[in-house]
PDB file of C-alpha atoms in Angstrom:
ATOM      1  CA  MET A   1      -8.273 -17.928  -8.376  1.00  0.00           C
ATOM      2  CA  ASN A   2      -5.169 -19.602  -5.708  1.00  0.00           C
ATOM      3  CA  GLU A   3      -7.336 -19.231  -2.504  1.00  0.00           C
ATOM      4  CA  SER A   4      -3.599 -20.560  -1.010  1.00  0.00           C
ATOM      5  CA  LEU A   5      -2.157 -17.271  -2.184  1.00  0.00           C
ATOM      6  CA  ALA A   6      -4.563 -15.038  -1.698  1.00  0.00           C
ATOM      7  CA  ALA A   7      -4.141 -16.238   2.136  1.00  0.00           C
ATOM      8  CA  THR A   8      -0.513 -15.917   1.757  1.00  0.00           C
ATOM      9  CA  LEU A   9      -0.275 -12.456   0.209  1.00  0.00           C
ATOM     10  CA  GLY A  10      -3.409 -11.189   2.898  1.00  0.00           C
ATOM     11  CA  GLU A  11      -1.206 -12.199   5.763  1.00  0.00           C
ATOM     12  CA  LEU A  12       1.823 -10.542   4.361  1.00  0.00           C
ATOM     13  CA  GLN A  13       0.004  -7.687   4.010  1.00  0.00           C
ATOM     14  CA  ALA A  14      -1.101  -7.158   7.404  1.00  0.00           C
ATOM     15  CA  GLN A  15       2.115  -7.968   9.069  1.00  0.00           C
ATOM     16  CA  ILE A  16       3.619  -4.844   6.999  1.00  0.00           C
ATOM     17  CA  TYR A  17       1.258  -2.784   9.020  1.00  0.00           C
ATOM     18  CA  TRP A  18       2.478  -4.311  12.583  1.00  0.00           C
ATOM     19  CA  LEU A  19       6.146  -4.481  11.498  1.00  0.00           C
ATOM     20  CA  HIS A  20       5.723  -1.034   9.960  1.00  0.00           C
ATOM     21  CA  ASP A  21       3.789   0.404  13.629  1.00  0.00           C
ATOM     22  CA  ALA A  22       7.277  -1.974  15.288  1.00  0.00           C
ATOM     23  CA  GLU A  23       9.551   0.086  13.530  1.00  0.00           C
ATOM     24  CA  ASN A  24      10.985  -3.217  12.058  1.00  0.00           C
ATOM     25  CA  PHE A  25      12.062  -2.228   8.963  1.00  0.00           C
ATOM     26  CA  ALA A  26      14.018  -4.626   7.924  1.00  0.00           C
ATOM     27  CA  GLU A  27      11.663  -7.378   8.486  1.00  0.00           C
ATOM     28  CA  LEU A  28       9.008  -5.253   6.395  1.00  0.00           C
ATOM     29  CA  ALA A  29      11.466  -5.103   3.287  1.00  0.00           C
ATOM     30  CA  SER A  30      11.270  -8.581   3.588  1.00  0.00           C
ATOM     31  CA  ALA A  31       7.895  -9.500   3.781  1.00  0.00           C
ATOM     32  CA  ALA A  32       7.420  -6.130   0.731  1.00  0.00           C
ATOM     33  CA  SER A  33      10.103  -8.800  -1.083  1.00  0.00           C
ATOM     34  CA  THR A  34       8.404 -12.335  -0.355  1.00  0.00           C
ATOM     35  CA  ILE A  35       4.741 -10.885  -1.809  1.00  0.00           C
ATOM     36  CA  TYR A  36       6.616  -9.769  -5.184  1.00  0.00           C
ATOM     37  CA  MET A  37       8.431 -13.485  -5.080  1.00  0.00           C
ATOM     38  CA  LYS A  38       4.917 -15.202  -4.922  1.00  0.00           C
ATOM     39  CA  LEU A  39       3.978 -12.785  -7.153  1.00  0.00           C
ATOM     40  CA  GLY A  40       6.157 -13.716 -10.038  1.00  0.00           C
ATOM     41  CA  TYR A  41       8.702 -11.162 -10.106  1.00  0.00           C
ATOM     42  CA  THR A  42      12.532 -12.133 -10.149  1.00  0.00           C
ATOM     43  CA  GLN A  43      14.453 -12.277  -6.327  1.00  0.00           C
ATOM     44  CA  GLN A  44      16.341  -9.260  -7.717  1.00  0.00           C
ATOM     45  CA  GLN A  45      12.900  -7.266  -8.419  1.00  0.00           C
ATOM     46  CA  ALA A  46      11.253  -8.473  -5.480  1.00  0.00           C
ATOM     47  CA  ALA A  47      14.234  -7.694  -2.823  1.00  0.00           C
ATOM     48  CA  THR A  48      14.520  -4.280  -5.127  1.00  0.00           C
ATOM     49  CA  ALA A  49      10.725  -3.526  -4.871  1.00  0.00           C
ATOM     50  CA  GLY A  50      11.131  -4.704  -0.544  1.00  0.00           C
ATOM     51  CA  ASN A  51      13.913  -2.348   0.161  1.00  0.00           C
ATOM     52  CA  LEU A  52      11.877   0.254  -1.742  1.00  0.00           C
ATOM     53  CA  ILE A  53       8.864   0.245   0.195  1.00  0.00           C
ATOM     54  CA  SER A  54      10.513   0.297   3.738  1.00  0.00           C
ATOM     55  CA  GLN A  55      11.973   3.327   2.833  1.00  0.00           C
ATOM     56  CA  ALA A  56       9.323   4.376   1.308  1.00  0.00           C
ATOM     57  CA  TYR A  57       7.773   3.408   5.503  1.00  0.00           C
ATOM     58  CA  GLN A  58      10.389   5.147   7.044  1.00  0.00           C
ATOM     59  CA  LEU A  59      10.217   8.697   4.788  1.00  0.00           C
ATOM     60  CA  SER A  60       6.505   9.025   5.872  1.00  0.00           C
ATOM     61  CA  ASP A  61       7.069   8.521   8.847  1.00  0.00           C
ATOM     62  CA  ASP A  62       9.747  11.160   8.907  1.00  0.00           C
ATOM     63  CA  ALA A  63       6.741  13.315   7.047  1.00  0.00           C
ATOM     64  CA  ALA A  64       4.316  12.429  10.258  1.00  0.00           C
ATOM     65  CA  ASN A  65       6.829  13.782  12.661  1.00  0.00           C
ATOM     66  CA  ALA A  66       7.148  16.759  10.420  1.00  0.00           C
ATOM     67  CA  GLN A  67       3.871  17.122  10.482  1.00  0.00           C
ATOM     68  CA  LYS A  68       3.924  16.836  14.120  1.00  0.00           C
ATOM     69  CA  THR A  69       5.756  19.757  14.637  1.00  0.00           C
ATOM     70  CA  GLY A  70       4.235  22.122  12.379  1.00  0.00           C
ATOM     71  CA  ASP A  71       6.885  22.011   9.862  1.00  0.00           C
ATOM     72  CA  PHE A  72       4.382  21.385   6.203  1.00  0.00           C
ATOM     73  CA  ASP A  73       7.395  22.091   4.032  1.00  0.00           C
ATOM     74  CA  LYS A  74       9.772  19.375   5.472  1.00  0.00           C
ATOM     75  CA  GLU A  75       6.395  17.117   5.682  1.00  0.00           C
ATOM     76  CA  MET A  76       6.040  17.907   1.776  1.00  0.00           C
ATOM     77  CA  GLN A  77       9.783  17.010   1.502  1.00  0.00           C
ATOM     78  CA  PHE A  78       9.477  13.583   2.920  1.00  0.00           C
ATOM     79  CA  TYR A  79       5.881  12.755   1.297  1.00  0.00           C
ATOM     80  CA  HIS A  80       7.475  13.348  -2.249  1.00  0.00           C
ATOM     81  CA  GLN A  81      11.203  11.211  -1.354  1.00  0.00           C
ATOM     82  CA  ALA A  82       8.300   8.720  -0.048  1.00  0.00           C
ATOM     83  CA  LYS A  83       6.170   8.717  -3.521  1.00  0.00           C
ATOM     84  CA  ASP A  84       9.772   8.624  -5.656  1.00  0.00           C
ATOM     85  CA  LYS A  85      10.745   5.353  -3.686  1.00  0.00           C
ATOM     86  CA  LEU A  86       7.497   4.086  -4.684  1.00  0.00           C
ATOM     87  CA  THR A  87       8.141   5.508  -8.100  1.00  0.00           C
ATOM     88  CA  GLU A  88      10.891   3.651  -8.226  1.00  0.00           C
ATOM     89  CA  VAL A  89       9.243   0.040  -7.226  1.00  0.00           C
ATOM     90  CA  GLU A  90       7.125   0.783 -10.207  1.00  0.00           C
ATOM     91  CA  THR A  91      10.080   1.085 -12.535  1.00  0.00           C
ATOM     92  CA  THR A  92      11.462  -1.719 -10.931  1.00  0.00           C
ATOM     93  CA  LEU A  93       8.301  -3.530 -11.150  1.00  0.00           C
ATOM     94  CA  VAL A  94       8.032  -2.448 -14.980  1.00  0.00           C
ATOM     95  CA  TYR A  95       4.606  -1.013 -14.510  1.00  0.00           C
ATOM     96  CA  GLN A  96       2.540   0.866 -17.234  1.00  0.00           C
ATOM     97  CA  THR A  97       0.660   3.298 -15.268  1.00  0.00           C
ATOM     98  CA  SER A  98       1.801   5.006 -12.406  1.00  0.00           C
ATOM     99  CA  ILE A  99       0.422   4.928  -9.113  1.00  0.00           C
ATOM    100  CA  ALA A 100       2.561   6.011  -6.510  1.00  0.00           C
ATOM    101  CA  ILE A 101       0.993   9.356  -6.287  1.00  0.00           C
ATOM    102  CA  HIS A 102      -1.645   8.220  -4.857  1.00  0.00           C
ATOM    103  CA  GLN A 103       0.065   5.590  -2.420  1.00  0.00           C
ATOM    104  CA  MET A 104       1.902   8.468  -1.425  1.00  0.00           C
ATOM    105  CA  LYS A 105      -1.045  10.944  -0.867  1.00  0.00           C
ATOM    106  CA  TRP A 106      -3.653   8.709   0.603  1.00  0.00           C
ATOM    107  CA  TRP A 107      -0.944   8.091   3.439  1.00  0.00           C
ATOM    108  CA  MET A 108      -0.459  12.070   4.007  1.00  0.00           C
ATOM    109  CA  TYR A 109      -4.076  11.897   3.928  1.00  0.00           C
ATOM    110  CA  PHE A 110      -4.835   9.470   6.829  1.00  0.00           C
ATOM    111  CA  ARG A 111      -2.356  10.955   8.967  1.00  0.00           C
ATOM    112  CA  HIS A 112      -4.366  14.296   8.342  1.00  0.00           C
ATOM    113  CA  ARG A 113      -7.689  12.834   9.016  1.00  0.00           C
ATOM    114  CA  GLN A 114      -9.171  13.759   5.527  1.00  0.00           C
ATOM    115  CA  LYS A 115     -11.247  10.596   4.878  1.00  0.00           C
ATOM    116  CA  LEU A 116     -12.702  11.330   1.975  1.00  0.00           C
ATOM    117  CA  GLN A 117      -9.640  12.341  -0.056  1.00  0.00           C
ATOM    118  CA  VAL A 118      -7.865   9.059   1.563  1.00  0.00           C
ATOM    119  CA  LEU A 119     -10.884   7.167  -0.498  1.00  0.00           C
ATOM    120  CA  LEU A 120     -10.686   9.142  -3.548  1.00  0.00           C
ATOM    121  CA  HIS A 121      -6.775   8.234  -3.555  1.00  0.00           C
ATOM    122  CA  LEU A 122      -7.166   4.348  -2.521  1.00  0.00           C
ATOM    123  CA  PHE A 123      -9.923   4.246  -5.184  1.00  0.00           C
ATOM    124  CA  LEU A 124      -7.557   6.005  -7.881  1.00  0.00           C
ATOM    125  CA  GLN A 125      -4.776   3.948  -6.585  1.00  0.00           C
ATOM    126  CA  ASN A 126      -6.734   0.702  -7.588  1.00  0.00           C
ATOM    127  CA  PHE A 127      -8.788   1.944 -10.540  1.00  0.00           C
ATOM    128  CA  LYS A 128      -5.446   3.152 -12.390  1.00  0.00           C
ATOM    129  CA  ALA A 129      -3.806  -0.107 -12.197  1.00  0.00           C
ATOM    130  CA  VAL A 130      -6.956  -2.669 -12.780  1.00  0.00           C
ATOM    131  CA  GLY A 131      -8.757   0.243 -15.793  1.00  0.00           C
ATOM    132  CA  LEU A 132     -12.628   1.163 -16.051  1.00  0.00           C
ATOM    133  CA  ILE A 133     -13.256  -3.139 -17.401  1.00  0.00           C
ATOM    134  CA  ASN A 134     -12.508  -3.989 -13.756  1.00  0.00           C
ATOM    135  CA  LEU A 135     -14.458  -0.697 -12.070  1.00  0.00           C
ATOM    136  CA  LEU A 136     -16.375  -2.448  -9.659  1.00  0.00           C
ATOM    137  CA  THR A 137     -12.995  -5.097  -8.695  1.00  0.00           C
ATOM    138  CA  ALA A 138     -11.285  -1.142  -7.640  1.00  0.00           C
ATOM    139  CA  ILE A 139     -14.393  -0.181  -5.538  1.00  0.00           C
ATOM    140  CA  LYS A 140     -14.152  -3.742  -3.569  1.00  0.00           C
ATOM    141  CA  LEU A 141     -10.502  -3.186  -3.668  1.00  0.00           C
ATOM    142  CA  THR A 142     -10.868   0.111  -2.332  1.00  0.00           C
ATOM    143  CA  TYR A 143     -13.344  -1.354   0.169  1.00  0.00           C
ATOM    144  CA  PHE A 144     -11.294  -3.917   1.445  1.00  0.00           C
ATOM    145  CA  LEU A 145      -8.463  -1.474   1.423  1.00  0.00           C
ATOM    146  CA  MET A 146     -10.244   1.381   3.922  1.00  0.00           C
ATOM    147  CA  GLU A 147     -11.689  -1.487   5.994  1.00  0.00           C
ATOM    148  CA  ILE A 148      -8.261  -2.936   6.797  1.00  0.00           C
ATOM    149  CA  GLY A 149      -7.256   0.973   7.639  1.00  0.00           C
ATOM    150  CA  ARG A 150      -9.697   0.696  10.128  1.00  0.00           C
ATOM    151  CA  VAL A 151      -9.482  -2.415  11.585  1.00  0.00           C
ATOM    152  CA  HIS A 152      -5.258  -1.945  11.906  1.00  0.00           C
ATOM    153  CA  LYS A 153      -6.060   1.363  13.388  1.00  0.00           C
ATOM    154  CA  SER A 154      -8.224  -0.674  16.264  1.00  0.00           C
ATOM    155  CA  ARG A 155      -5.441  -3.266  16.700  1.00  0.00           C
ATOM    156  CA  ASN A 156      -7.598  -6.162  15.345  1.00  0.00           C
ATOM    157  CA  ILE A 157      -4.952  -8.358  14.109  1.00  0.00           C
ATOM    158  CA  GLU A 158      -7.429 -11.037  12.869  1.00  0.00           C
ATOM    159  CA  THR A 159      -9.745  -8.867  10.887  1.00  0.00           C
ATOM    160  CA  THR A 160      -7.063  -7.049   9.227  1.00  0.00           C
ATOM    161  CA  LYS A 161      -5.714  -9.885   7.923  1.00  0.00           C
ATOM    162  CA  HIS A 162      -9.114 -11.176   6.944  1.00  0.00           C
ATOM    163  CA  ASN A 163      -9.746  -7.976   5.111  1.00  0.00           C
ATOM    164  CA  ALA A 164      -6.344  -8.387   3.580  1.00  0.00           C
ATOM    165  CA  ILE A 165      -7.331 -11.983   2.359  1.00  0.00           C
ATOM    166  CA  GLN A 166     -10.346 -10.621   0.609  1.00  0.00           C
ATOM    167  CA  TYR A 167      -8.761  -7.897  -0.547  1.00  0.00           C
ATOM    168  CA  TRP A 168      -6.065 -10.550  -2.671  1.00  0.00           C
ATOM    169  CA  ALA A 169      -8.778 -12.692  -3.543  1.00  0.00           C
ATOM    170  CA  GLU A 170     -10.501 -10.254  -5.536  1.00  0.00           C
ATOM    171  CA  LEU A 171      -7.747  -8.630  -7.012  1.00  0.00           C
ATOM    172  CA  LEU A 172      -6.376 -12.547  -8.530  1.00  0.00           C
ATOM    173  CA  LYS A 173      -9.655 -12.879  -9.754  1.00  0.00           C
ATOM    174  CA  ILE A 174      -8.443 -10.621 -12.999  1.00  0.00           C
ATOM    175  CA  LYS A 175      -5.094 -11.209 -12.881  1.00  0.00           C
ATOM    176  CA  PRO A 176      -4.821  -7.717 -13.716  1.00  0.00           C
ATOM    177  CA  PRO A 177      -1.542  -6.394 -15.438  1.00  0.00           C
ATOM    178  CA  GLN A 178       0.356  -4.986 -12.947  1.00  0.00           C
ATOM    179  CA  TYR A 179      -0.859  -4.604  -8.904  1.00  0.00           C
ATOM    180  CA  PRO A 180      -2.376  -1.539  -7.358  1.00  0.00           C
ATOM    181  CA  TYR A 181      -0.454  -2.696  -4.265  1.00  0.00           C
ATOM    182  CA  LEU A 182       3.093  -0.698  -3.291  1.00  0.00           C
ATOM    183  CA  GLY A 183       3.160  -1.480   0.696  1.00  0.00           C
TER     184      GLY A 183
END
C-alpha cells in the first residue's frame, strides 16, 4: 500500500467536500478528476468522471432545494438524475458492479437525517464494490465515511482529511477490482 497515494487521495476527497460547500463545481470536478488520474485511469476517463461527479453534486443540491420547498416529486427527479450521472461515471470507469444507486440514496438520506439508512447505503456502496471476501474492509470503509460526514458537518477540515486518508489507506490495501468511491 502506498501511504503517499492514500494521503493524496484523502486530501483530495476532503477538498471535494469543501468545494461542494463553496459551490465551486469547476474545482470539484478537477479534484475528482485528479483522484481518478492517481488511481490509474486515463486522462479522458478521469476528466469525464470528474465532470459527471460535479454535475451529480449540483443535482443533489437541486434536490435539497426541492426538499426545502416541499416538492417531493421534483426532489426525487433530481436525485434520480444525480444517480444517472453517477451511473455514467461507472460506465466511464468500466465498473462491473453498479453502486451509484447507493451513493444517491445515502446522499438523500443524509439530507433527510435518516442515519440508519445512510449507514446502510454507505455500507452497500462499499460492500458491493469490494465483495464478501473483504467484508471487514467494507465495514471499516463505512465507518470512515460516516466519520468524514460527521466531522465535515462540524467544519473540522483536519479530522475530515485524517478520516479520508484512513479510508483510502484501508481501500488501497486490498487493491479492489473497482473503487466504491464516486465523489
